[in-house]
Short mmCIF file of C-alpha atoms in Angstrom, two decimals:
data_model
loop_
_atom_site.label_atom_id
_atom_site.label_comp_id
_atom_site.label_asym_id
_atom_site.label_seq_id
_atom_site.Cartn_x
_atom_site.Cartn_y
_atom_site.Cartn_z
CA MET K 1 46.04 98.37 135.20
CA ALA K 2 46.78 99.05 131.57
CA VAL K 3 46.57 96.08 129.29
CA HIS K 4 48.99 96.12 126.36
CA GLN K 5 47.78 94.19 123.33
CA SER K 6 50.33 92.32 121.30
CA THR K 7 51.20 93.97 118.03
CA HIS K 8 52.06 90.58 116.49
CA ARG K 9 48.75 89.25 115.25
CA GLY K 10 48.35 86.03 113.36
CA SER K 11 48.06 86.95 109.72
CA GLY K 12 47.16 83.53 108.39
CA PHE K 13 48.17 82.44 104.92
CA ARG K 14 48.89 85.31 102.52
CA LEU K 15 50.37 85.37 99.08
CA PRO K 16 52.94 87.99 98.06
CA LEU K 17 51.33 90.88 96.23
CA PHE K 18 52.83 92.40 93.11
CA ARG K 19 52.58 95.96 91.95
CA ARG K 20 52.43 97.04 88.32
CA ASP K 21 56.17 97.63 88.26
CA GLY K 22 56.80 94.06 89.33
CA ALA K 23 57.95 94.89 92.88
CA VAL K 24 56.62 92.89 95.81
CA SER K 25 54.23 94.84 98.05
CA ALA K 26 53.59 94.29 101.72
CA PRO K 27 50.98 91.56 102.26
CA GLY K 28 49.06 93.79 104.66
CA SER K 29 48.57 96.56 102.13
CA VAL K 30 44.91 96.96 101.24
CA GLU K 31 45.77 98.91 98.09
CA ALA K 32 48.25 96.27 96.95
CA GLY K 33 45.70 93.54 97.60
CA ALA K 34 43.12 95.39 95.52
CA LEU K 35 45.56 95.79 92.67
CA THR K 36 46.40 92.10 92.76
CA VAL K 37 42.77 91.04 92.69
CA ARG K 38 42.11 93.48 89.86
CA ALA K 39 45.09 92.17 87.89
CA CYS K 40 43.91 88.58 88.30
CA VAL K 41 40.39 89.49 87.21
CA PHE K 42 41.66 91.25 84.09
CA ALA K 43 44.03 88.39 83.33
CA SER K 44 41.18 85.89 83.62
CA ALA K 45 39.00 88.03 81.35
CA ARG K 46 41.88 88.18 78.85
CA VAL K 47 42.27 84.40 78.71
CA LEU K 48 38.51 83.88 78.37
CA MET K 49 38.32 86.44 75.56
CA GLY K 50 41.24 84.72 73.88
CA PHE K 51 39.36 81.42 73.99
CA VAL K 52 36.31 83.06 72.41
CA PHE K 53 38.35 84.06 69.36
CA LEU K 54 40.41 80.87 69.22
CA TRP K 55 37.34 78.65 69.46
CA ALA K 56 35.65 80.57 66.64
CA PHE K 57 38.75 80.02 64.52
CA VAL K 58 39.02 76.30 65.30
CA ASP K 59 35.30 75.60 64.85
CA LYS K 60 35.14 77.44 61.53
CA THR K 61 38.31 75.71 60.35
CA PHE K 62 37.37 72.13 61.17
CA GLY K 63 33.57 72.26 61.49
CA PHE K 64 33.01 70.69 64.90
CA GLY K 65 29.24 70.91 64.54
CA TYR K 66 28.65 73.91 66.77
CA ALA K 67 28.40 77.21 64.91
CA THR K 68 29.88 75.47 61.85
CA VAL K 69 28.19 72.35 60.51
CA SER K 70 30.34 69.23 60.34
CA GLY K 71 31.83 68.82 56.88
CA LYS K 72 31.46 72.54 56.12
CA GLY K 73 34.67 73.71 57.76
CA TRP K 74 37.32 75.76 56.03
CA VAL K 75 39.49 72.67 55.53
CA ASP K 76 36.52 70.98 53.82
CA GLY K 77 36.21 73.76 51.28
CA GLY K 78 33.61 75.79 53.14
CA SER K 79 33.77 79.56 53.44
CA PRO K 80 33.98 81.12 56.92
CA THR K 81 32.34 84.34 55.69
CA GLU K 82 29.78 83.16 53.15
CA GLY K 83 27.17 82.03 55.65
CA PHE K 84 27.28 85.17 57.81
CA LEU K 85 27.86 87.89 55.25
CA GLY K 86 25.65 86.22 52.65
CA HIS K 87 22.68 86.38 55.02
CA VAL K 88 23.03 90.01 56.08
CA ALA K 89 19.50 91.33 55.72
CA VAL K 90 19.62 94.85 57.11
CA GLY K 91 21.82 97.93 57.42
CA PRO K 92 23.58 100.43 55.16
CA MET K 93 26.25 97.93 54.04
CA GLU K 94 23.95 95.03 53.19
CA SER K 95 24.85 94.89 49.50
CA THR K 96 28.54 95.44 50.25
CA PHE K 97 28.64 92.53 52.67
CA HIS K 98 26.88 90.33 50.10
CA SER K 99 29.61 91.12 47.58
CA TRP K 100 32.28 90.22 50.15
CA ALA K 101 30.65 86.93 51.17
CA GLY K 102 32.77 83.92 50.24
CA ALA K 103 35.62 85.97 48.75
CA ALA K 104 39.01 84.37 49.38
CA TRP K 105 40.53 87.61 50.69
CA ALA K 106 37.62 88.06 53.13
CA ASP K 107 37.96 84.47 54.37
CA TRP K 108 41.71 84.82 54.94
CA LEU K 109 41.46 88.23 56.65
CA PHE K 110 38.67 87.03 58.91
CA MET K 111 40.35 83.78 59.90
CA LEU K 112 43.78 85.32 60.40
CA GLY K 113 42.12 88.00 62.51
CA LEU K 114 40.43 85.41 64.73
CA LEU K 115 43.65 83.43 65.10
CA GLY K 116 45.91 86.43 65.69
CA ILE K 117 43.62 88.10 68.21
CA GLY K 118 43.01 84.81 70.01
CA LEU K 119 46.71 83.96 70.30
CA ALA K 120 47.65 87.50 71.39
CA LEU K 121 45.01 87.54 74.12
CA THR K 122 45.81 84.06 75.36
CA ALA K 123 49.55 84.73 75.49
CA GLY K 124 49.15 88.28 76.80
CA VAL K 125 51.22 89.93 74.06
CA ALA K 126 50.53 92.64 71.48
CA LEU K 127 47.33 93.57 73.28
CA ARG K 128 47.17 97.00 71.67
CA LEU K 129 47.23 95.46 68.20
CA ALA K 130 44.70 92.85 69.29
CA ALA K 131 42.43 95.56 70.68
CA PHE K 132 42.60 97.56 67.46
CA ALA K 133 42.02 94.57 65.18
CA GLY K 134 39.30 93.17 67.42
CA THR K 135 37.51 96.52 67.62
CA VAL K 136 37.50 96.83 63.81
CA MET K 137 36.18 93.27 63.50
CA MET K 138 33.47 93.85 66.11
CA ALA K 139 32.47 97.13 64.45
CA LEU K 140 32.02 95.43 61.08
CA MET K 141 30.00 92.61 62.63
CA TRP K 142 27.87 95.18 64.47
CA VAL K 143 27.14 96.96 61.21
CA ALA K 144 26.32 93.62 59.56
CA GLU K 145 23.69 92.85 62.20
CA TRP K 146 22.66 96.53 62.52
CA PRO K 147 20.95 96.42 65.94
CA PRO K 148 19.25 99.87 65.56
CA ALA K 149 16.85 98.46 62.96
CA LYS K 150 13.47 97.22 64.13
CA HIS K 151 12.77 95.52 60.81
CA LEU K 152 14.84 93.68 58.22
CA SER K 153 14.90 94.58 54.54
CA ASP K 154 11.95 92.24 53.84
CA GLY K 155 9.85 93.93 56.52
CA SER K 156 10.08 91.16 59.12
CA ALA K 157 11.01 91.94 62.71
CA SER K 158 14.75 92.16 63.32
CA MET K 159 14.39 90.78 66.87
CA SER K 160 17.13 93.15 68.00
CA THR K 161 17.45 93.03 71.77
CA ASN K 162 19.19 96.40 72.09
CA PRO K 163 19.59 99.19 69.52
CA PHE K 164 23.19 99.88 70.51
CA ALA K 165 24.88 97.89 73.29
CA ASP K 166 24.98 94.36 71.93
CA TYR K 167 27.78 91.88 72.61
CA HIS K 168 29.97 93.26 69.80
CA VAL K 169 30.20 96.60 71.60
CA VAL K 170 30.88 94.87 74.92
CA TYR K 171 33.66 92.75 73.38
CA ALA K 172 35.28 95.83 71.83
CA VAL K 173 35.25 97.73 75.13
CA VAL K 174 36.71 94.73 76.97
CA LEU K 175 39.52 94.43 74.41
CA VAL K 176 40.43 98.10 74.80
CA ALA K 177 40.32 97.80 78.60
CA LEU K 178 42.60 94.75 78.58
CA ALA K 179 45.17 96.62 76.51
CA ALA K 180 44.86 99.77 78.66
CA VAL K 181 45.66 97.95 81.92
CA SER K 182 48.41 95.75 80.43
CA ALA K 183 46.46 92.60 81.30
CA GLY K 184 49.17 90.41 79.79
CA ASN K 185 51.53 91.04 82.69
CA VAL K 186 49.71 88.51 84.89
CA PHE K 187 49.29 84.90 83.75
CA GLY K 188 50.84 85.94 80.45
CA LEU K 189 53.99 86.87 78.59
CA GLY K 190 53.35 90.62 78.64
CA ARG K 191 56.45 91.58 80.60
CA LEU K 192 58.76 89.45 78.45
CA TRP K 193 57.13 90.82 75.31
CA ALA K 194 57.59 94.41 76.49
CA ARG K 195 61.34 93.82 76.97
CA LEU K 196 61.91 92.94 73.32
CA PRO K 197 63.92 95.72 71.62
CA VAL K 198 61.42 96.17 68.78
CA VAL K 199 58.56 96.43 71.24
CA ARG K 200 60.43 98.90 73.46
CA ASP K 201 61.03 101.09 70.41
CA HIS K 202 57.44 100.86 69.15
CA ALA K 203 54.92 101.21 71.95
CA TRP K 204 51.99 100.36 69.66
CA LEU K 205 53.27 96.77 69.54
CA ARG K 206 52.66 96.25 73.27
#
């Protein structure tokens, strides 16, 4: 006797899955499920990266006592760049960074960069601009710390943990990846942003 198995199996609780184009995919699709998980992972990474930049901005502005000493915040008259750039002790741009340290234009560019990149990542908009600005910022900070050097200018050990792939490089790659996969479309305003006429006409604003 042939036994016919029911084709209606209990599927349990499943959420609708969304493709890149915004259409709803079949819940049973393995590929669609993978895309959804991937989108959520990238979206989570985007929000976390946004918080990294926003927290740096807030702490340096108000001096919460973490990386910035209380009473030394930007609002208290402190300089967000003087401490870091003024203590650069290695690399080909050491003297250049010293001349930039504490300059008003450097403070404003740095702080506006932190704020703009942080807001863009958190909201999921202008990710290409955020990736470009963030990569430039990370590149400059990488040069300031100059991981390839084993010794500082005074001959002491640099304590570099890796001659190339430090966290600045990782952050830059993550920023580029978030922009490449349109990570703002999930848990963000990426789709609404992309519909704006000026953004539709200028793809680099996405």
